[in-house]
Amino acid sequence: MWVKFLVGLCLLASVGADKKLSSHATILADNSANLAFDLYHNMAKEKDMENILISPVVVASSLGLVALGGKASTASQVKTVLSGNKVKDENLHSGLAELLSEVSNPKERNVTWKITNRLYGPSSVSFSEDFVKNSKKHYKYEHAKINFRDKKSAVNAINEWASKSTDGKLPEVTKDVEKTDGAMIINAIFYKPHWDEQFHHQMVDNRAFLVHRSYTVSVPMMHRTGIYGFYDDTANSFFVLEMPLAHKKSSVIFIMPYHVESLERLEKMLTRKQLDIWQSKMEQKAVAVSLPKISMEVSHNLQKYLGELGVTEAVDKTKADLSNISGKKDLYLANVFHASAFEWDIAGNPADTSIFGTDKVKNPKLFYVDHPFIFLVKDKSTGSILFIGRLVRPKGEKMRDEL
């Protein structure tokens, strides 16, 4: 009887423990974190780009799909970007699938994260049976043909699919498709973090968010005080705050300058190594947090940025060899639409109220998010970056200048 009881306890303990990734999935997780910063920096150089939102682990799985469909140097370029040259071919796709499955498990992480992917080809293409089977197995990709000659109808079909796939959270991926003679990858993602300690539902009010010094919008702001990892870099005039998500398997890290300014200065400092340094300097402190309660929908065509990272052949019509997709060298990667809806809300686990009225929350630091900031969602067990982005212009009505 006691033996059965002890075995039961061991089983329960093993269920709650973090799964350990295979060695090849660990290598791919590590490099997806490098991919996060490289891709973000390339995108942040665009002067007319405001909000940025990308999921590096989803981008990595899309690159895995390109490697699956590619041959020769077209495939080897993609594998190099993924650090797949450290991983055997037979383990590359299973490793990427393992990583994404682990970090997006809704029960393990108590998170709302819906990921749908589709590969579109022109109406003339014939998808290989092996490619369709393996891309569904490893990357859960759907496949469809689309008639780009009727561009308006094609765009409507793409947007309708994305909206339906995300339960209406992502109504639009694109208004237009410029290149219509190749393959198109679409990622449609909805993510809603659940905090380890929820914000109070009654502590939400409308406040001003300063997009820049001469433009302000009204946003609902949610508030709570708790014990969080906090670092105040007085030399460089910015704050770093880490807020754990439910089950504490991942966290959101906010990087915000003291005052309204272009984020370019902080972005130049932002590297994977520097983020580790900032986290090592954090102290667990009482922090009064005010955060916009909003949703942000952002769509990027990553084709150009992937080319800048080294995926030059797959995106070049004259050089691409994606013949594993159709059995012919008749495709190149014309578009990579990466569209995400991210919802900041009050939802989370019940708050620990025992700390209120004690010295633990006496004289809290203030983290008031009323101007542009950078954020990351970081997974603790794998070290991978689930999301990286910046919020410069939230949705909201322009506020009139009272002066």
XYZ file of C-alpha atoms in Angstrom:
403
model
C 0.000 0.000 0.000
C 2.767 2.418 0.993
C 4.663 1.544 -2.181
C 1.619 2.444 -4.309
C 1.236 5.701 -2.366
C 4.888 6.657 -2.939
C 4.684 5.763 -6.626
C 1.599 7.978 -6.902
C 3.420 10.880 -5.289
C 6.342 10.459 -7.698
C 3.987 10.478 -10.659
C 2.323 13.649 -9.429
C 5.704 15.302 -8.950
C 6.812 14.323 -12.445
C 3.650 15.803 -13.959
C 4.379 19.189 -12.352
C 8.061 19.194 -13.312
C 9.381 20.917 -16.425
C 9.981 18.601 -19.336
C 13.569 18.539 -20.489
C 14.059 19.268 -24.166
C 16.084 16.908 -26.326
C 19.616 18.064 -27.156
C 18.679 19.099 -30.693
C 15.589 21.015 -29.514
C 17.783 22.763 -26.909
C 20.234 23.914 -29.616
C 17.358 25.227 -31.740
C 15.779 26.966 -28.725
C 19.070 28.681 -27.975
C 19.461 29.957 -31.497
C 15.841 31.063 -31.791
C 16.718 33.523 -29.002
C 19.577 34.886 -31.135
C 17.184 35.063 -34.087
C 14.838 37.191 -31.960
C 17.337 40.024 -31.486
C 18.751 39.882 -35.010
C 15.307 40.065 -36.589
C 14.101 42.783 -34.209
C 17.106 45.016 -34.928
C 16.650 44.673 -38.686
C 13.009 45.651 -38.386
C 13.622 48.511 -35.957
C 15.801 50.255 -38.566
C 12.691 51.021 -40.616
C 12.001 54.651 -39.762
C 8.299 54.525 -40.625
C 7.609 51.401 -38.577
C 5.935 51.995 -35.247
C 4.652 48.941 -33.371
C 6.660 45.717 -33.748
C 5.429 42.285 -32.696
C 7.068 39.006 -33.674
C 7.216 35.480 -32.248
C 10.750 34.201 -32.928
C 9.839 30.571 -32.168
C 7.044 30.749 -34.759
C 9.426 32.395 -37.249
C 11.913 29.575 -36.576
C 9.271 26.951 -37.328
C 8.404 28.763 -40.586
C 12.084 28.689 -41.540
C 11.997 24.981 -40.761
C 9.197 24.653 -43.294
C 11.347 26.442 -45.892
C 14.227 24.062 -45.127
C 11.829 21.138 -45.542
C 10.783 22.430 -48.959
C 14.278 23.427 -50.077
C 17.188 21.630 -51.655
C 20.929 22.211 -51.957
C 22.178 25.687 -50.937
C 18.618 27.042 -50.622
C 18.025 24.602 -47.752
C 21.525 24.912 -46.257
C 21.202 28.718 -45.965
C 18.041 28.337 -43.902
C 19.647 25.668 -41.713
C 22.599 27.980 -41.046
C 20.269 30.767 -39.878
C 18.571 28.242 -37.560
C 21.935 26.805 -36.430
C 20.602 23.666 -38.012
C 24.158 22.910 -39.135
C 24.680 21.773 -35.523
C 21.686 19.461 -35.804
C 21.278 16.421 -38.060
C 18.702 16.800 -40.814
C 16.474 14.103 -39.348
C 16.404 15.970 -36.008
C 15.939 19.526 -37.322
C 12.209 19.310 -37.983
C 11.372 17.155 -34.960
C 13.442 19.511 -32.767
C 11.617 22.639 -33.953
C 8.268 20.870 -33.514
C 9.251 19.809 -29.994
C 10.298 23.348 -29.048
C 7.112 25.019 -30.265
C 4.904 22.328 -28.728
C 6.651 22.721 -25.365
C 6.480 26.535 -25.098
C 2.916 26.873 -26.421
C 1.298 24.126 -24.327
C -1.856 25.868 -22.981
C -2.298 23.565 -19.949
C 1.331 23.638 -18.849
C 1.572 27.405 -19.200
C -2.032 28.474 -18.576
C -1.864 30.810 -21.548
C -4.075 31.648 -24.497
C -1.883 31.147 -27.541
C -3.478 30.236 -30.846
C -1.048 29.625 -33.740
C -2.250 28.846 -37.258
C -0.038 28.656 -40.322
C -0.782 28.337 -44.003
C 1.348 27.960 -47.112
C -0.260 29.458 -50.195
C 0.839 28.603 -53.675
C -0.299 29.975 -57.032
C -3.148 28.063 -58.659
C -0.680 26.375 -61.048
C 1.303 24.592 -58.298
C 0.911 20.934 -57.311
C 2.018 20.190 -53.740
C 4.084 17.038 -53.198
C 2.329 14.449 -51.012
C 5.452 13.897 -48.890
C 5.897 17.619 -48.316
C 2.243 18.063 -47.309
C 2.433 15.103 -44.917
C 5.698 16.188 -43.259
C 4.820 19.870 -43.026
C 1.563 18.967 -41.284
C 3.367 16.519 -38.999
C 6.139 18.847 -37.856
C 4.740 22.343 -38.341
C 0.948 21.900 -38.458
C 0.842 23.825 -41.724
C -2.240 24.037 -43.885
C -1.840 24.257 -47.671
C -3.912 26.134 -50.213
C -3.811 27.378 -53.781
C -4.853 30.904 -54.528
C -5.621 32.779 -57.733
C -3.494 35.906 -57.527
C -4.833 37.191 -60.843
C -7.841 38.414 -58.893
C -5.763 40.244 -56.299
C -8.689 41.745 -54.376
C -10.340 38.356 -53.967
C -7.023 36.783 -52.922
C -6.408 39.414 -50.238
C -9.968 39.011 -48.928
C -9.522 35.221 -48.760
C -6.271 35.556 -46.787
C -7.793 38.013 -44.312
C -10.956 35.939 -43.870
C -8.886 32.835 -43.123
C -6.730 34.691 -40.563
C -9.762 36.217 -38.857
C -11.545 32.883 -38.625
C -8.374 31.128 -37.404
C -7.983 33.583 -34.514
C -11.682 33.847 -33.605
C -11.848 37.349 -35.037
C -8.873 38.685 -33.050
C -6.825 39.276 -36.197
C -9.164 40.794 -38.793
C -6.492 41.845 -41.292
C -3.131 40.437 -42.355
C -2.588 42.706 -45.338
C -4.285 45.261 -47.557
C -2.304 44.243 -50.623
C 0.013 41.584 -52.007
C 2.768 42.963 -54.220
C 4.544 39.777 -55.331
C 2.038 37.255 -56.668
C 4.227 34.792 -58.539
C 5.567 32.615 -55.740
C 4.806 30.842 -52.474
C 3.401 32.740 -49.527
C 3.711 31.866 -45.835
C 1.095 33.235 -43.436
C 1.377 33.058 -39.618
C -1.833 34.090 -37.841
C -1.311 34.288 -34.084
C -3.359 35.322 -31.056
C -1.633 35.606 -27.670
C -3.074 36.677 -24.345
C -0.825 36.523 -21.273
C -2.312 35.393 -17.977
C -0.478 37.068 -15.121
C 0.787 35.134 -12.120
C -1.188 37.674 -10.101
C -4.132 39.359 -11.763
C -4.826 43.074 -11.929
C -7.892 44.209 -9.991
C -10.899 44.469 -12.300
C -12.102 47.683 -10.613
C -8.724 49.406 -10.879
C -8.991 50.327 -14.562
C -9.410 53.909 -15.738
C -8.709 56.040 -18.799
C -5.323 57.707 -18.905
C -3.078 59.484 -21.399
C -0.433 57.628 -23.415
C 2.209 59.904 -24.951
C 3.056 58.557 -28.413
C 5.454 61.471 -28.671
C 5.600 64.888 -27.045
C 3.025 66.418 -29.363
C 0.627 63.473 -29.756
C -1.322 61.783 -26.949
C -4.021 59.101 -27.057
C -6.487 57.936 -24.420
C -6.088 54.316 -23.239
C -7.606 52.269 -20.416
C -4.914 51.759 -17.788
C -4.848 48.876 -15.276
C -3.032 49.107 -11.959
C -1.625 46.830 -9.281
C 1.138 46.720 -6.698
C 3.207 43.579 -6.179
C 6.683 42.172 -5.671
C 8.548 42.021 -8.994
C 12.028 41.850 -10.452
C 13.046 45.489 -10.961
C 16.157 47.259 -12.188
C 16.614 51.023 -12.328
C 19.502 51.977 -14.616
C 20.139 55.507 -13.401
C 23.219 55.911 -15.619
C 21.186 55.317 -18.802
C 17.802 56.560 -17.528
C 15.558 53.544 -18.014
C 13.694 50.884 -16.032
C 13.495 47.111 -16.509
C 10.580 45.215 -14.976
C 9.879 41.468 -15.035
C 6.348 40.213 -14.382
C 5.824 36.438 -14.200
C 2.981 34.832 -16.097
C 0.733 32.129 -14.664
C 2.597 28.995 -13.506
C 5.786 31.130 -13.610
C 7.072 29.241 -16.651
C 7.517 32.463 -18.588
C 7.518 36.171 -17.899
C 7.070 39.527 -19.599
C 10.091 41.825 -19.446
C 9.445 45.531 -19.989
C 12.203 47.996 -20.901
C 11.103 51.619 -20.700
C 12.988 54.931 -20.734
C 12.322 57.386 -17.933
C 10.692 59.872 -20.284
C 9.100 60.064 -23.738
C 11.777 59.553 -26.380
C 12.569 57.555 -29.486
C 13.341 53.952 -28.578
C 16.391 53.961 -30.835
C 18.765 54.662 -27.941
C 17.548 51.637 -25.961
C 17.378 49.438 -29.029
C 21.080 49.999 -29.678
C 21.784 48.621 -26.199
C 19.396 45.681 -26.520
C 21.239 42.408 -27.100
C 20.761 38.938 -25.698
C 23.855 39.321 -23.522
C 22.747 42.742 -22.279
C 19.294 41.412 -21.394
C 20.950 38.710 -19.265
C 23.019 41.405 -17.522
C 19.920 43.507 -16.786
C 18.106 40.478 -15.399
C 21.085 39.617 -13.178
C 20.887 43.124 -11.682
C 17.189 42.903 -10.870
C 16.038 42.957 -7.259
C 12.707 41.718 -5.974
C 10.982 44.922 -4.928
C 7.536 46.362 -4.349
C 6.449 48.001 -7.601
C 3.268 49.943 -8.370
C 2.567 48.966 -11.985
C 0.285 50.851 -14.363
C -0.055 49.142 -17.741
C -2.303 49.874 -20.741
C -5.213 47.404 -21.016
C -5.293 47.149 -24.793
C -4.961 44.855 -27.753
C -2.382 45.331 -30.479
C -2.624 43.765 -33.930
C 0.541 43.923 -35.995
C 1.374 42.321 -39.349
C 4.835 42.263 -40.905
C 6.040 40.912 -44.232
C 9.318 39.306 -43.153
C 10.554 38.334 -46.611
C 13.072 41.195 -46.835
C 14.286 40.832 -43.239
C 14.863 37.084 -43.614
C 16.941 37.880 -46.686
C 19.033 40.272 -44.582
C 19.632 37.474 -42.050
C 21.081 35.218 -44.750
C 18.077 33.524 -46.341
C 18.950 35.031 -49.718
C 18.241 32.179 -52.143
C 14.738 31.156 -51.036
C 13.490 34.737 -51.519
C 15.154 35.138 -54.944
C 13.044 34.017 -57.896
C 16.125 33.322 -60.042
C 18.004 31.232 -57.434
C 15.424 29.482 -55.230
C 15.284 25.697 -55.215
C 12.123 24.809 -53.309
C 11.535 21.726 -55.418
C 10.691 19.540 -52.414
C 7.398 21.455 -52.240
C 6.178 20.591 -55.720
C 8.814 18.428 -57.365
C 9.763 21.358 -59.626
C 11.872 24.496 -59.313
C 8.758 26.605 -59.886
C 8.483 28.442 -56.566
C 10.295 31.015 -54.472
C 9.363 32.646 -51.174
C 7.503 35.742 -52.370
C 5.878 36.770 -49.059
C 6.159 35.834 -45.379
C 3.299 37.501 -43.541
C 3.737 37.239 -39.779
C 0.600 38.623 -38.143
C -0.079 38.680 -34.405
C -2.809 39.898 -32.089
C -1.545 40.486 -28.538
C -3.992 41.304 -25.753
C -2.927 43.022 -22.537
C -5.629 42.307 -19.940
C -6.197 41.963 -16.206
C -6.604 38.155 -16.290
C -4.427 35.972 -14.074
C -4.210 34.001 -10.850
C -5.750 35.443 -7.662
C -3.498 38.102 -6.126
C -1.636 37.582 -2.867
C -3.421 40.082 -0.630
C -1.454 39.151 2.500
C 1.343 41.567 1.579
C -0.903 44.629 1.623
C -0.612 46.742 4.747
C 2.851 45.305 5.462
C 6.356 46.696 5.065
C 6.795 44.517 1.956
C 4.882 47.007 -0.170
C 5.860 50.156 1.679
C 7.138 52.940 -0.618
C 6.864 50.973 -3.883
C 8.801 51.886 -6.992
C 6.620 53.408 -9.707
C 6.446 51.780 -13.148
C 3.958 53.910 -15.051
C 3.690 52.853 -18.685
C 2.405 55.987 -20.393
C 4.933 56.222 -23.242
C 6.647 53.879 -25.776
C 8.425 50.778 -24.460
C 10.080 47.520 -25.539
C 8.856 44.160 -24.264
C 9.769 40.488 -24.450
C 8.017 37.300 -23.383
C 10.774 34.955 -22.242
C 10.425 31.255 -21.479
C 12.258 30.205 -18.339
C 12.963 26.522 -18.999
C 14.149 26.823 -22.624
C 15.489 30.393 -22.584
C 13.678 31.039 -25.862
C 11.991 34.341 -26.685
C 8.308 33.711 -27.309
C 7.629 37.311 -28.365
C 9.665 40.459 -28.834
C 8.242 43.819 -29.760
C 7.643 47.434 -28.985
C 4.513 49.458 -28.391
C 4.821 52.974 -29.766
C 1.269 53.794 -30.817
C -1.567 52.010 -28.985
C -5.119 52.184 -30.269
C -6.988 55.092 -28.740
C -8.628 58.405 -29.472
C -6.380 61.416 -29.824
C -6.558 63.639 -26.759
C -6.999 67.357 -27.162
C -4.292 69.647 -25.901
C -5.702 71.424 -22.851
C -3.046 74.154 -22.894
